[in-house]
XYZ file of C-alpha atoms in Angstrom:
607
model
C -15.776 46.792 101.804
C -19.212 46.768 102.165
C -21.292 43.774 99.342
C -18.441 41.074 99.480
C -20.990 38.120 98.268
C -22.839 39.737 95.142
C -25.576 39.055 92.666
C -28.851 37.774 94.848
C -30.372 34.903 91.902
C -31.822 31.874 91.297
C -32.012 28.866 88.275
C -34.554 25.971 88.502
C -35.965 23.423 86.561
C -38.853 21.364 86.341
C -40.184 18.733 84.153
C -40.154 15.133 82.681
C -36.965 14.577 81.106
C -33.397 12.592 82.393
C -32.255 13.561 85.406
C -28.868 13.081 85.506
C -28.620 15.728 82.171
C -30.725 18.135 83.674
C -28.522 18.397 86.830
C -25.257 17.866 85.155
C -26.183 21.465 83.003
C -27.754 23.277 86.263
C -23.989 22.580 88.403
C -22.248 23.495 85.119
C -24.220 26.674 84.600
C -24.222 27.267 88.809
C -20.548 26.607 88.428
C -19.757 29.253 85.854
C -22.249 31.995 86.983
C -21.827 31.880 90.736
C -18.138 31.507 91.584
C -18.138 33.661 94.477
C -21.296 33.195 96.477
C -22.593 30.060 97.936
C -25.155 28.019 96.018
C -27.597 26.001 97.817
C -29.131 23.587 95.804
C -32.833 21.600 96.462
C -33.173 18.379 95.400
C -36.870 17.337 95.538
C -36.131 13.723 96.394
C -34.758 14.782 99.731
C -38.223 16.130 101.084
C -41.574 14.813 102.268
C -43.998 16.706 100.076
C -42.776 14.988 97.086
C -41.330 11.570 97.591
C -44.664 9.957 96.816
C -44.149 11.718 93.219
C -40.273 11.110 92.936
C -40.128 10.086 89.577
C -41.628 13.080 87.417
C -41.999 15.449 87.500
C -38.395 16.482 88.962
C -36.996 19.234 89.810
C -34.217 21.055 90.896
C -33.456 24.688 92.212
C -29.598 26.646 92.480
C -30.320 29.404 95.276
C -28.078 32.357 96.632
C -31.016 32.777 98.829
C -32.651 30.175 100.074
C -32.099 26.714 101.477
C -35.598 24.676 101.966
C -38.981 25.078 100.211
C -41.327 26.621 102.077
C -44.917 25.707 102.656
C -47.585 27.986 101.020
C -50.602 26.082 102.139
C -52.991 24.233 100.231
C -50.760 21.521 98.904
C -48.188 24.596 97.246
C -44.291 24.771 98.189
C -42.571 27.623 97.663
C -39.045 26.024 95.657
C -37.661 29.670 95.187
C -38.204 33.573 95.463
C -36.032 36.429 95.510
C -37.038 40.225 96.492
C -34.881 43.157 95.493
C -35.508 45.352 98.763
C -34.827 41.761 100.634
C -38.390 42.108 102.175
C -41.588 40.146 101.346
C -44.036 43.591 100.446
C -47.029 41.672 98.085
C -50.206 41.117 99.876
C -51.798 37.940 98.286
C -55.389 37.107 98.713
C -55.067 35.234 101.472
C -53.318 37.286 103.502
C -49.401 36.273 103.394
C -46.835 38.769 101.591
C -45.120 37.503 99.030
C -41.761 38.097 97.422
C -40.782 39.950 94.235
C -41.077 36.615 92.435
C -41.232 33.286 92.930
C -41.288 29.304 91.775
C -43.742 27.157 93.328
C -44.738 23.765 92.911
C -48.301 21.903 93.414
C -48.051 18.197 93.368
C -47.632 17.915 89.231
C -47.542 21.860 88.836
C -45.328 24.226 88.059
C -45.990 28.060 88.961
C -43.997 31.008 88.330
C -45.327 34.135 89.368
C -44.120 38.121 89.463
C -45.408 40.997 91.319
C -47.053 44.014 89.478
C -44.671 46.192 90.016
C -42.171 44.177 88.313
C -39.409 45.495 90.363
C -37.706 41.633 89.448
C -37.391 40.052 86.735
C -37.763 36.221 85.761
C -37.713 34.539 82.768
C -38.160 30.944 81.668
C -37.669 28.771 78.426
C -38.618 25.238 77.591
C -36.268 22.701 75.958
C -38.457 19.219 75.494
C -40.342 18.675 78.008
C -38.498 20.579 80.984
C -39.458 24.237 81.491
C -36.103 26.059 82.727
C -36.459 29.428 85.169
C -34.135 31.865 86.100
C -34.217 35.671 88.021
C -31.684 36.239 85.297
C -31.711 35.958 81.462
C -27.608 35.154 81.413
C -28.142 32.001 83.460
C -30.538 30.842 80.966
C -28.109 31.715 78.111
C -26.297 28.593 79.138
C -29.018 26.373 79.575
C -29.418 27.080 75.471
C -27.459 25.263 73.046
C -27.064 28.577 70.708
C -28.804 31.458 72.365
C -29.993 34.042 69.474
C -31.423 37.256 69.404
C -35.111 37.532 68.971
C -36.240 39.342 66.094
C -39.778 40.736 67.333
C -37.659 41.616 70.572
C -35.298 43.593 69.064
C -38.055 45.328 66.972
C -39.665 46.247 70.466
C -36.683 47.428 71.449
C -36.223 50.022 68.683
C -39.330 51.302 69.716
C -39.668 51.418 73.174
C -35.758 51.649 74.775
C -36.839 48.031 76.920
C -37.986 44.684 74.900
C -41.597 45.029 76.050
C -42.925 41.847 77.508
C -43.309 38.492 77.478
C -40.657 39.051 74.726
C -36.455 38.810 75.813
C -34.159 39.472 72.991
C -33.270 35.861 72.966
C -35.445 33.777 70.831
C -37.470 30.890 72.790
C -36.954 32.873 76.381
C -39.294 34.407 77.974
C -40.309 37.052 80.604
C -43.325 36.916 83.169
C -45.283 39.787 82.836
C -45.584 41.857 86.032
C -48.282 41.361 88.088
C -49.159 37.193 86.693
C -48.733 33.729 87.325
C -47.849 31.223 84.595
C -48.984 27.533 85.253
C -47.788 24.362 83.771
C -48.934 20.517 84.666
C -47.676 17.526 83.712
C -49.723 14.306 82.889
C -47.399 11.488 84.692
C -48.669 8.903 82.169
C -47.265 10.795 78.817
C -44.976 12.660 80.913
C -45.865 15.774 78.309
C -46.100 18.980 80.193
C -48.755 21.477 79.216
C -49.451 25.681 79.607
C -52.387 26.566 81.135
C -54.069 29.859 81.167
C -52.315 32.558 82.980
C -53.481 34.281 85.710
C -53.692 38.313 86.467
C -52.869 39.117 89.953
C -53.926 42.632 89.934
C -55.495 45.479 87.876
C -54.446 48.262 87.955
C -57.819 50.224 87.748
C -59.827 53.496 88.602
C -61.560 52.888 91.836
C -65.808 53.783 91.796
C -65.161 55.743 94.700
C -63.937 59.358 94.219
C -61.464 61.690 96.470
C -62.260 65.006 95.395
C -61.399 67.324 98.614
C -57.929 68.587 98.482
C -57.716 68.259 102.695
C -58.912 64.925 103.248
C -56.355 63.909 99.952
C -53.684 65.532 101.604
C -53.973 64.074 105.424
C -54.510 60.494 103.735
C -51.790 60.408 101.313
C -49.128 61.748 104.088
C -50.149 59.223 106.227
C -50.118 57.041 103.494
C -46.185 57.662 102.610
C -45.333 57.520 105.898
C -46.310 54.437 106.459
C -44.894 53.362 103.228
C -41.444 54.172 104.725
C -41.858 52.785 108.122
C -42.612 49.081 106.165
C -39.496 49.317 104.488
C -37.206 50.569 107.767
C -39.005 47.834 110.187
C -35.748 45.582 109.736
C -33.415 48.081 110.196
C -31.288 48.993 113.374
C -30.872 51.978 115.264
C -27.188 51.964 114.170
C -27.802 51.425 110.227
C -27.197 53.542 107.419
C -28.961 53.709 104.640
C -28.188 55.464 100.881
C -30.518 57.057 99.078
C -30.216 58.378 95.179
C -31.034 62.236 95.442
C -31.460 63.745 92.097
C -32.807 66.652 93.527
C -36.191 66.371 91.807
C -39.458 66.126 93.431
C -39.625 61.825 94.800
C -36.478 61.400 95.620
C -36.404 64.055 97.844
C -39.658 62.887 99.192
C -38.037 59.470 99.826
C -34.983 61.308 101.664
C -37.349 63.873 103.562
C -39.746 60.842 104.627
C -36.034 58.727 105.993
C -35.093 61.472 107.467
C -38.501 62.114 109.472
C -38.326 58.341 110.407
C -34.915 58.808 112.314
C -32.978 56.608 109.764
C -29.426 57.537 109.280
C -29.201 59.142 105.366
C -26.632 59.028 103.303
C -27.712 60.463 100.105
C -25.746 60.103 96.394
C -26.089 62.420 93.339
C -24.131 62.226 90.018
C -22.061 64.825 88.250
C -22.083 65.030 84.804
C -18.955 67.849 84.405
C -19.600 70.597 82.285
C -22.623 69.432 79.813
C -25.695 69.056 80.513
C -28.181 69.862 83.062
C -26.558 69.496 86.194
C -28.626 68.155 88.751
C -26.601 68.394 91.721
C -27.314 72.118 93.329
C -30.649 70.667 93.321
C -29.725 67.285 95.710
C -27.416 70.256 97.654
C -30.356 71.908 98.571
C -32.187 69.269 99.730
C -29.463 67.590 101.649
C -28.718 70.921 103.448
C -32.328 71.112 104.245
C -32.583 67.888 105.842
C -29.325 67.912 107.080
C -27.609 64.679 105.770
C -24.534 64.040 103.773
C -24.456 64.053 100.496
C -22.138 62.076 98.132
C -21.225 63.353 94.628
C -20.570 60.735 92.417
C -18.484 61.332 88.884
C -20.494 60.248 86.087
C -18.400 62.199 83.245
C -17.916 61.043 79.964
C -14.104 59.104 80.736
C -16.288 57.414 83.836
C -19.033 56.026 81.513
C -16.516 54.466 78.932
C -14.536 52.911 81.688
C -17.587 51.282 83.285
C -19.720 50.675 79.929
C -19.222 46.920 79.323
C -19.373 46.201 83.228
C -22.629 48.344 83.268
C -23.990 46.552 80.006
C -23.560 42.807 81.961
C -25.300 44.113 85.088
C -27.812 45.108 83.306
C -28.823 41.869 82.112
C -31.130 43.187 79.690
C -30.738 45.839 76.821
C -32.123 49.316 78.410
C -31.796 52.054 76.306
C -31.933 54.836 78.602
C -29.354 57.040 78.457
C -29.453 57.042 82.447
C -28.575 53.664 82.789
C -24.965 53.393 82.998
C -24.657 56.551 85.426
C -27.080 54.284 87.869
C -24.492 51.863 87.211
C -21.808 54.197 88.857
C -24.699 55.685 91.617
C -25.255 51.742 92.594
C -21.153 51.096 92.515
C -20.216 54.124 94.709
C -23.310 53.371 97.481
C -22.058 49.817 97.980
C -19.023 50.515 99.075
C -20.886 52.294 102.118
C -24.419 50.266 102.607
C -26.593 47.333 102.020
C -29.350 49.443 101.256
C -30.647 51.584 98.464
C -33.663 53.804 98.839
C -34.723 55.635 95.470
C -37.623 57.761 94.278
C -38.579 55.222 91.175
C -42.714 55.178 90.668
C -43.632 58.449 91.585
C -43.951 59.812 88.142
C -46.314 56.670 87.329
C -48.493 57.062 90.598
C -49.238 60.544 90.086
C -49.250 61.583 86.853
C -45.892 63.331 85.387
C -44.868 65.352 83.117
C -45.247 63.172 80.537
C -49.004 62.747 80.782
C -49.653 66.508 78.983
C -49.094 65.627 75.705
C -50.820 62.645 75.655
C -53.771 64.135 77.280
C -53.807 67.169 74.748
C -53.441 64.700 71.764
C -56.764 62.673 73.738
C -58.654 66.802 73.655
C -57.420 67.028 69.645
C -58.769 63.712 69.089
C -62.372 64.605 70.487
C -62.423 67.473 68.593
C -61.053 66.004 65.160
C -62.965 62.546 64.751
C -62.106 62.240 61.336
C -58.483 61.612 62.383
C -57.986 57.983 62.344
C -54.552 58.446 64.448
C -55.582 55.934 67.427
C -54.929 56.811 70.964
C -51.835 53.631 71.269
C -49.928 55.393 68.136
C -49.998 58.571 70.178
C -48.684 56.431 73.164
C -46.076 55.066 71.047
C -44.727 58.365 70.219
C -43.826 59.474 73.723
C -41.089 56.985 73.697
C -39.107 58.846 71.049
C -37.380 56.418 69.642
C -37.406 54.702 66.122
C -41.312 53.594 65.572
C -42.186 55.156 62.852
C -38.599 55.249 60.884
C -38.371 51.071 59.932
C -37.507 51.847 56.733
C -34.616 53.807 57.574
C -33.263 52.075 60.377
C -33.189 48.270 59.185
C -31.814 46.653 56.190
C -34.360 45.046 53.564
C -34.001 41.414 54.806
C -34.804 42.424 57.976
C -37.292 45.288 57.346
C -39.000 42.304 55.688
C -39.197 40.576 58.794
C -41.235 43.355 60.865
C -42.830 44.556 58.303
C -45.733 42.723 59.371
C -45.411 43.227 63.564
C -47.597 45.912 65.239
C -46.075 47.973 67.970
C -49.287 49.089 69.266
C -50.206 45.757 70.011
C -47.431 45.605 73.089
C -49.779 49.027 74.366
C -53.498 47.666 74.218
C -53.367 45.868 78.040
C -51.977 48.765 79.283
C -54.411 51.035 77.505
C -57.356 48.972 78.150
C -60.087 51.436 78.528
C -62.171 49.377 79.926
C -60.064 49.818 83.502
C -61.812 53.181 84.025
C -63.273 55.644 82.157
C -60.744 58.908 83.329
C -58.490 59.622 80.967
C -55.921 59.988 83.610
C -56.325 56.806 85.359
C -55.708 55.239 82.269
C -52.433 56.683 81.399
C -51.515 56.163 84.758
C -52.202 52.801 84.199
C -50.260 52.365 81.450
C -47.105 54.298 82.734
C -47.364 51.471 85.538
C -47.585 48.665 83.556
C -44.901 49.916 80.736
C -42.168 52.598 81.641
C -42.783 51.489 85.335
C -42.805 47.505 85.648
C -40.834 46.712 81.898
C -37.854 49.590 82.401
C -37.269 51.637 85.750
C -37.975 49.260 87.725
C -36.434 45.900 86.355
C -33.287 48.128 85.623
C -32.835 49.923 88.919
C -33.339 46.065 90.856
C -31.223 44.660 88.558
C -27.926 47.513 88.668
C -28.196 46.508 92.942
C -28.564 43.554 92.527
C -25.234 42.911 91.139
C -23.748 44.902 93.815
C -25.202 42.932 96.510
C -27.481 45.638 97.835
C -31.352 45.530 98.795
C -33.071 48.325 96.541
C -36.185 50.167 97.994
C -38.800 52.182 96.379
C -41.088 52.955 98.843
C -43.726 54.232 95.695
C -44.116 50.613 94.990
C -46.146 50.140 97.939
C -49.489 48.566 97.194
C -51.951 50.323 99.503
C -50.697 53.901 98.421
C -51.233 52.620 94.662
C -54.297 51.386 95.271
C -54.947 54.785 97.093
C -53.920 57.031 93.917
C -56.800 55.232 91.524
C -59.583 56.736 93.945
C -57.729 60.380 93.140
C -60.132 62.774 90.624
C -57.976 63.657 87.913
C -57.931 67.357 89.334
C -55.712 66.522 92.297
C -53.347 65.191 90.473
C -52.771 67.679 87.547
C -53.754 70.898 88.626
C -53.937 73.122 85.266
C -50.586 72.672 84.139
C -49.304 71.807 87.837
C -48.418 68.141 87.436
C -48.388 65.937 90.809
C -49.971 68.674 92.231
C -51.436 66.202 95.206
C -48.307 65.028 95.790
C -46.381 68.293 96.122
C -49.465 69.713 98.552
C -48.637 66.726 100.794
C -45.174 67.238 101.057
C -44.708 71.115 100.425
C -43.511 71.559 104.397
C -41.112 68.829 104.545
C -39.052 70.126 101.977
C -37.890 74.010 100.659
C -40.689 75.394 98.576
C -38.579 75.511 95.590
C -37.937 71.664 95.094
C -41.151 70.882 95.707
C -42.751 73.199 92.846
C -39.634 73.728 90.203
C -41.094 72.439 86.857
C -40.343 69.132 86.033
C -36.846 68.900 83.794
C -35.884 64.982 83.843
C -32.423 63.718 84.550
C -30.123 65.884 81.910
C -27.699 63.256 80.836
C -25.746 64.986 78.357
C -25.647 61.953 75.425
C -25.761 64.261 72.682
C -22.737 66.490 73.878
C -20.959 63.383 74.356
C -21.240 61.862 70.917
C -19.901 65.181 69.360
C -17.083 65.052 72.090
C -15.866 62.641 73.920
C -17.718 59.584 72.626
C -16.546 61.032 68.825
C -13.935 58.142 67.993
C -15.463 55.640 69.872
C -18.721 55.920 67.604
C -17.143 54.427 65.327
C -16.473 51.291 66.894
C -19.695 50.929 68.767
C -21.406 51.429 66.182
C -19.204 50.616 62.965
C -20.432 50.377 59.569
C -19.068 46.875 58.397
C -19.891 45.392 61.679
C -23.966 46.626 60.890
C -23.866 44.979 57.879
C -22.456 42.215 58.812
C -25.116 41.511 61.501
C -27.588 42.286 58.977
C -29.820 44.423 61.346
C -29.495 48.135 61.511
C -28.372 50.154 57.887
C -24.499 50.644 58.166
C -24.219 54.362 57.539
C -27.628 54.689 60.263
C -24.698 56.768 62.737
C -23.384 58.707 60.151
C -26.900 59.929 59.069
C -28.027 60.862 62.925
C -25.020 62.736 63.513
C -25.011 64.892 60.550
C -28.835 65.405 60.827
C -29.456 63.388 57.746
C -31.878 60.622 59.386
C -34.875 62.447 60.157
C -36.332 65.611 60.730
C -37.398 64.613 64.032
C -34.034 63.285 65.285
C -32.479 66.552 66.094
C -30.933 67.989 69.240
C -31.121 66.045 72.802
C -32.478 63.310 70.531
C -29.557 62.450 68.266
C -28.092 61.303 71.480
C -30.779 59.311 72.385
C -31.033 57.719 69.472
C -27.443 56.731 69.403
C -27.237 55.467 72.666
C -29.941 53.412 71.831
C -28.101 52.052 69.021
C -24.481 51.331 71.247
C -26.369 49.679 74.110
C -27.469 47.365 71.634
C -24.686 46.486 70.056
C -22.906 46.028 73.599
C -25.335 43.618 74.600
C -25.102 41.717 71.596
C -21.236 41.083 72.503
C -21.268 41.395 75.868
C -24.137 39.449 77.010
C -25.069 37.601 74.163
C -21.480 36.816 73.160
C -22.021 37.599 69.458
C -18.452 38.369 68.254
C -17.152 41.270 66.627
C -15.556 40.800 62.368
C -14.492 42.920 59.742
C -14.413 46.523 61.012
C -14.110 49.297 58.927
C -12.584 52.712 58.319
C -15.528 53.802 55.841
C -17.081 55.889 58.468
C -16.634 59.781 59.871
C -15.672 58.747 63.534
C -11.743 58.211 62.993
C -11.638 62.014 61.401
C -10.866 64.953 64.320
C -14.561 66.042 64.628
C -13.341 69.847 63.457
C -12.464 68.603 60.317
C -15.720 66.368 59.951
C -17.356 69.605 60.915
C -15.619 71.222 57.967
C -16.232 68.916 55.824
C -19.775 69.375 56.644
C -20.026 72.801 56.020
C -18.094 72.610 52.969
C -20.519 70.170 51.452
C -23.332 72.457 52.410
């Protein structure tokens, strides 16, 4: 079996208080988290660069990956890093690539820093004067003395499907942003440790200089992708296989095509979701009888998701509220029994402009037209999410309703939406997909599932030059009328059968809603149970019964009562699976225990 040592992580700390405590709590939390893999520890007194400093600050790194610091130049060490595709891919200023994300120190400085793709994530909290990191948020868990959720985090949540950064949904943790370095110093007199300013590493922007013909765009942007690939296959051999997920949509096939072109061994993996749904897999058939590799297909049906749901929900780390996150969970399981490595089409929809840029850009033409409509251009964001902005007072209870009354979703949007990055409409929404649905939820959640099973992840997208590349694009190459991508699918339309590369866009049909009225019927009811809501004093108790019988909104019908209910249950499963909340006083005074034919009975009879 392929992955025998798993999860890739690391858990530091740095500051001014007792030594001996902080490194009794780092081997007990090392201890509990990493049974399996072998932990190799720094100790700062052991090396030259800072035994004239021994005393404070101190610090103290627990590594799966590395076993030294490293030298970064100008008086920096490099105490810990971790990157999810195993390779260094983030050009820095002065030349050297760095790492997904990383802990350095600078004589009586502390810096933790993430790329801007955010493919990693790292988080770090401070308890008196000691600043605690971690690539994981459950190694920090331990580190608290009673971890609770975060209230403005769980409110993000609700709105988004991800807790939108710096938040966590743990009060007094914290995320790095993609794409910044925090700072700290510590005077050595006071032995008080202090936040500086952070620092942006990149902006995403629209470049001054314009592509507008369709030929030269083409013959760059192959070249471009090609050599994309070849950076992330330069440490492979001959002999290797390598997976890739194959939905059968437009980048992943890309990503297989381009592998395939390389001379890298393919192994591609697709999910079946049975009987409901959209199924997805005649479309990976095609493609992986065009380019002539095996394909894998890999049972994601309802029985499958319930028996992998709480191991899914712990790999995950964070709450995602995707309803394609657990069958990743099974894609990732079923490739690392085969490989080490992952390749997936993640990014493309941010680089170039999806789907989900046309209704944004035709509420942007409305706008224009209808000045008097104060409706601001981040509410209109906010509503391509789908989720529960907008509903507050339906969704919480009073006490808590009270409590967000007062926070501003929009306000997690303006960065991203900063206009003053370019004036193109569609720059700026690509912008924002990067910076949002890109670096706070595919990406963090597709590193994170491989992660845990051991395997380097790869997503050639993320590759800084073509990025860079795409913000020179005029807006006309990349949605043609109402051809979305259309650049991309010029570039690639003879590597792959014509009707992959120009089928209209569907997204990955997890059937969630089919399942709730099925085979998720009785579970509901526990996932979700009424005196367990109110006990927690969060969501309304009866909120499940009202989606399901079309009670809750007018907007919450169809594909998105399951949406909206999976949203719901992978809360909840955090809350007791990762945050170790426990579980009291269910009840029976809920619809889910009934046969659903005789809830639908009832239904009809009441109407």
């Amino acid at each position: 079996m392929k992955n025998a040592n798993k999860s890739r992580q690391f858990l530091g700390y740095w500051g001014c208080d007792s030594r001996q405590q902080l490194e009794a709590l780092l081997a007990k939390t090392t201890a509990s988290h990493f049974k399996e893999i072998p932990v190799k520890k720094l100790t700062n007194a052991a090396n030259d660069f800072t035994k004239s400093h021994e005393n404070y600050p101190i610090w103290n790194v627990a590594s799966t990956e590395c076993d030294r610091p490293t030298n970064q130049g100008d008086r920096t060490w490099q105490i810990a890093s971790l990157s999810a595709s195993g390779l260094s891919t983030y050009p820095s200023k002065n030349g050297r690539l760095l790492p997904d994300i990383w802990a350095n120190i600078r004589e009586n400085s502390l810096i933790l820093g993430r790329e801007p793709f955010g493919r990693v994530t790292l988080y770090w909290t401070q308890i008196g004067q000691t600043i605690w990191f971690a690539s994981r948020l459950q190694l920090l868990l331990n580190i608290l003395e009673s971890p609770e959720k975060s209230i403005p985090g769980l409110y993000g949540y609700s709105c988004f499907s991800y807790v939108p950064t710096p938040l966590t949904p743990v009060q007094n943790v914290f995320a790095i942003p993609a794409g910044t370095e925090l700072n700290w110093e510590c005077d050595r007199d006071s032995q008080i440790i202090v936040q500086l300013p952070s620092k942006n590493l990149l902006q995403w922007q629209e470049s001054r200089e314009k592509i507008a013909d369709e030929n030269e765009a083409i013959d760059r942007l192959q070249d471009l992708l090609k050599d994309a690939i070849y950076h992330q296959i330069a440490d492979l051999n001959s002999s290797e296989t390598v997976g890739v997920f194959l939905s059968g949509g437009l980048d992943s096939s890309v990503v297989a095509a381009l592998l395939v072109k390389a001379g890298v061994k393919v192994r591609a993996y697709t999910l079946d979701f049975g009987e409901a749904g959209i199924p997805e897999y005649p479309w990976a058939e095609k493609v992986a009888d065009a380019l002539q590799i095996p394909l894998v297909k890999v049972d994601a049906k309802p029985q499958r998701i319930k028996q992998v749901l709480h191991s899914a929900v712990k790999a995950l780390d964070l709450p995602f509220g995707d309803g394609v996150t657990v069958p990743l969970y099974l894609l990732n399981q079923a490739a690392s029994q085969e490989t080490d490595i992952i390749f997936n089409g993640e990014g493309g929809d941010q680089l170039f402009a999806g789907w989900t840029n046309k209704p944004l850009i035709a509420a942007a033409v409305y706008q224009a037209a209808n000045p008097a409509d104060n409706d601001n251009f981040a509410l209109q964001y906010l509503r391509t999410f789908h989720r529960l902005w907008g509903y507050e007072a339906k969704v919480y209870q009073p006490q808590f309703y009270a409590e967000i009354e007062n926070l501003h979703s929009q306000d997690w949007l303006l960065e991203a939406l900063n206009p003053a990055a370019g004036a193109s409409l569609l720059h700026r929404l690509r912008r924002a997909s990067l910076m949002l649905k890109g670096a706070q939820n595919i990406h963090p959640r597709a590193a994170n599932l491989a992660l845990n099973f051991g395997m380097k992840v790869r997503s050639p997208f993320c590759d800084f030059a073509l990025a860079d590349w795409t913000f020179q694009l005029s807006g006309e190459l990349c949605l043609r009328g109402s051809c979305e991508k259309y650049i991309l699918k010029r570039a690639v339309e003879n590597w792959l059968p014509a009707e992959i590369v120009w089928r209209e866009k569907r997204g990955m049909g997890v059937p969630l809603t089919s399942w709730c009225f099925n085979e998720f019927w009785h579970q509901i009811g526990d996932w979700l149970n009424p005196a367990v809501l109110l006990s927690e004093k969060c969501w309304q108790p009866d909120l499940a019964d009202r989606i399901i019988s079309g009670k809750f909104a007018a907007g919450i019908q169809g594909r998105r009562i399951g949406e909206i209910l999976w949203l719901l249950i992978m809360w909840q499963l955090w809350r007791s699976q990762v945050l170790g909340e426990g579980v009291k006083h269910r009840s029976f005074n809920h619809p889910f225990w009934l046969p659903r034919s005789i809830w639908s009975y009832c239904q009809k009879w009441q109407e």
